[in-house]
């Protein structure tokens, strides 16, 4: 799972996309607008895969938004050395749940599907450092890209607690 820069961020003008008052009332609304800005810019893609399917059908607008909302809570745990948590790709179409569990010095990641797609294998192991790096990278890349593509949104007051 990662963000991929499709073009140099320096060459992308900041999007003029701003949230409506309705979307502006919650962190998820701001994150949705930021992910919309990523989609509009065509400068960033969200990639995820594994469990027998290298490229999941995910995008910035829907799937990145649902994932990035969960990342700060996951980072709180991994930074504290806790590797027991879930990451839910709950958007229609993807509908997969990743369960992370500590097992010895590794992290066992189990994928379950809410569709007719069947993961194969159903679980994989990763080093704790690799799990931490994956979430740190996506969080930092999201904020870096946001500061260029939608700087006014990334600095929105509602996101201050989310960014902790």
PDB file of C-alpha atoms in Angstrom, residues 78-158:
ATOM      1  CA  UNK A  78       2.766   1.188  15.938  1.00  0.00           C
ATOM      2  CA  UNK A  79       4.748   4.045  17.502  1.00  0.00           C
ATOM      3  CA  UNK A  80       3.882   2.538  20.893  1.00  0.00           C
ATOM      4  CA  UNK A  81       5.057  -0.886  19.687  1.00  0.00           C
ATOM      5  CA  UNK A  82       1.525  -2.276  19.347  1.00  0.00           C
ATOM      6  CA  UNK A  83       0.835  -4.221  16.160  1.00  0.00           C
ATOM      7  CA  UNK A  84      -2.711  -5.405  16.838  1.00  0.00           C
ATOM      8  CA  UNK A  85      -5.216  -3.381  14.802  1.00  0.00           C
ATOM      9  CA  UNK A  86      -7.468  -3.447  11.746  1.00  0.00           C
ATOM     10  CA  UNK A  87      -7.384  -1.569   8.467  1.00  0.00           C
ATOM     11  CA  UNK A  88     -10.765  -1.549   6.779  1.00  0.00           C
ATOM     12  CA  UNK A  89     -11.111  -1.032   3.024  1.00  0.00           C
ATOM     13  CA  UNK A  90     -14.862  -0.710   3.464  1.00  0.00           C
ATOM     14  CA  UNK A  91     -15.750   1.156   0.285  1.00  0.00           C
ATOM     15  CA  UNK A  92     -18.078  -0.650  -2.075  1.00  0.00           C
ATOM     16  CA  UNK A  93     -16.139  -2.715  -4.573  1.00  0.00           C
ATOM     17  CA  UNK A  94     -13.001  -3.300  -2.501  1.00  0.00           C
ATOM     18  CA  UNK A  95     -14.668  -4.362   0.752  1.00  0.00           C
ATOM     19  CA  UNK A  96     -11.690  -5.999   2.459  1.00  0.00           C
ATOM     20  CA  UNK A  97     -10.571  -6.048   6.058  1.00  0.00           C
ATOM     21  CA  UNK A  98      -6.928  -6.431   7.046  1.00  0.00           C
ATOM     22  CA  UNK A  99      -6.368  -7.751  10.542  1.00  0.00           C
ATOM     23  CA  UNK A 100      -2.883  -7.120  11.953  1.00  0.00           C
ATOM     24  CA  UNK A 101      -1.715  -9.326  14.818  1.00  0.00           C
ATOM     25  CA  UNK A 102       1.624  -9.677  16.554  1.00  0.00           C
ATOM     26  CA  UNK A 103       3.054 -13.151  16.232  1.00  0.00           C
ATOM     27  CA  UNK A 104       6.497 -13.619  17.730  1.00  0.00           C
ATOM     28  CA  UNK A 105       8.669 -10.896  16.172  1.00  0.00           C
ATOM     29  CA  UNK A 106       6.497 -10.591  13.092  1.00  0.00           C
ATOM     30  CA  UNK A 107       3.119  -9.163  12.180  1.00  0.00           C
ATOM     31  CA  UNK A 108       0.550 -11.548  10.733  1.00  0.00           C
ATOM     32  CA  UNK A 109      -1.800  -9.772   8.337  1.00  0.00           C
ATOM     33  CA  UNK A 110      -5.010 -11.614   7.574  1.00  0.00           C
ATOM     34  CA  UNK A 111      -7.236 -10.471   4.713  1.00  0.00           C
ATOM     35  CA  UNK A 112     -10.944 -11.150   4.695  1.00  0.00           C
ATOM     36  CA  UNK A 113     -13.263 -10.225   1.854  1.00  0.00           C
ATOM     37  CA  UNK A 114     -16.864  -9.077   1.944  1.00  0.00           C
ATOM     38  CA  UNK A 115     -17.316  -9.893  -1.751  1.00  0.00           C
ATOM     39  CA  UNK A 116     -16.969 -13.031  -3.823  1.00  0.00           C
ATOM     40  CA  UNK A 117     -13.230 -12.351  -4.236  1.00  0.00           C
ATOM     41  CA  UNK A 118     -11.203 -14.799  -2.159  1.00  0.00           C
ATOM     42  CA  UNK A 119      -7.730 -13.872  -0.896  1.00  0.00           C
ATOM     43  CA  UNK A 120      -5.035 -16.444  -1.677  1.00  0.00           C
ATOM     44  CA  UNK A 121      -3.132 -16.644   0.591  1.00  0.00           C
ATOM     45  CA  UNK A 122      -5.426 -15.463   3.353  1.00  0.00           C
ATOM     46  CA  UNK A 123      -2.543 -14.222   5.484  1.00  0.00           C
ATOM     47  CA  UNK A 124       1.023 -12.984   5.122  1.00  0.00           C
ATOM     48  CA  UNK A 125       3.783 -12.043   7.528  1.00  0.00           C
ATOM     49  CA  UNK A 126       5.719  -8.784   7.614  1.00  0.00           C
ATOM     50  CA  UNK A 127       8.502  -7.461   9.793  1.00  0.00           C
ATOM     51  CA  UNK A 128       7.284  -4.938  12.361  1.00  0.00           C
ATOM     52  CA  UNK A 129       9.647  -2.320  10.926  1.00  0.00           C
ATOM     53  CA  UNK A 130       8.176  -2.825   7.438  1.00  0.00           C
ATOM     54  CA  UNK A 131       4.618  -2.401   8.759  1.00  0.00           C
ATOM     55  CA  UNK A 132       5.601   0.764  10.611  1.00  0.00           C
ATOM     56  CA  UNK A 133       7.384   2.132   7.548  1.00  0.00           C
ATOM     57  CA  UNK A 134       4.401   1.444   5.274  1.00  0.00           C
ATOM     58  CA  UNK A 135       2.051   3.476   7.484  1.00  0.00           C
ATOM     59  CA  UNK A 136       4.595   6.229   8.202  1.00  0.00           C
ATOM     60  CA  UNK A 137       5.295   6.551   4.464  1.00  0.00           C
ATOM     61  CA  UNK A 138       1.679   6.790   3.396  1.00  0.00           C
ATOM     62  CA  UNK A 139       0.950   9.344   6.140  1.00  0.00           C
ATOM     63  CA  UNK A 140       3.977  11.525   5.311  1.00  0.00           C
ATOM     64  CA  UNK A 141       3.434  11.226   1.556  1.00  0.00           C
ATOM     65  CA  UNK A 142      -0.222  12.187   1.988  1.00  0.00           C
ATOM     66  CA  UNK A 143       0.708  15.310   3.931  1.00  0.00           C
ATOM     67  CA  UNK A 144       3.570  16.196   1.538  1.00  0.00           C
ATOM     68  CA  UNK A 145       1.369  15.852  -1.533  1.00  0.00           C
ATOM     69  CA  UNK A 146      -1.471  17.705   0.180  1.00  0.00           C
ATOM     70  CA  UNK A 147       0.762  20.642   1.061  1.00  0.00           C
ATOM     71  CA  UNK A 148       1.374  21.173  -2.669  1.00  0.00           C
ATOM     72  CA  UNK A 149      -1.934  20.096  -4.210  1.00  0.00           C
ATOM     73  CA  UNK A 150      -4.325  21.482  -1.586  1.00  0.00           C
ATOM     74  CA  UNK A 151      -2.366  23.478   0.951  1.00  0.00           C
ATOM     75  CA  UNK A 152      -5.360  25.350   2.301  1.00  0.00           C
ATOM     76  CA  UNK A 153      -7.107  22.089   3.109  1.00  0.00           C
ATOM     77  CA  UNK A 154      -4.132  20.391   4.769  1.00  0.00           C
ATOM     78  CA  UNK A 155      -3.804  23.382   7.085  1.00  0.00           C
ATOM     79  CA  UNK A 156      -7.524  23.455   7.920  1.00  0.00           C
ATOM     80  CA  UNK A 157      -8.234  23.815  11.643  1.00  0.00           C
ATOM     81  CA  UNK A 158     -10.312  20.624  11.704  1.00  0.00           C
TER      82      UNK A 158
END
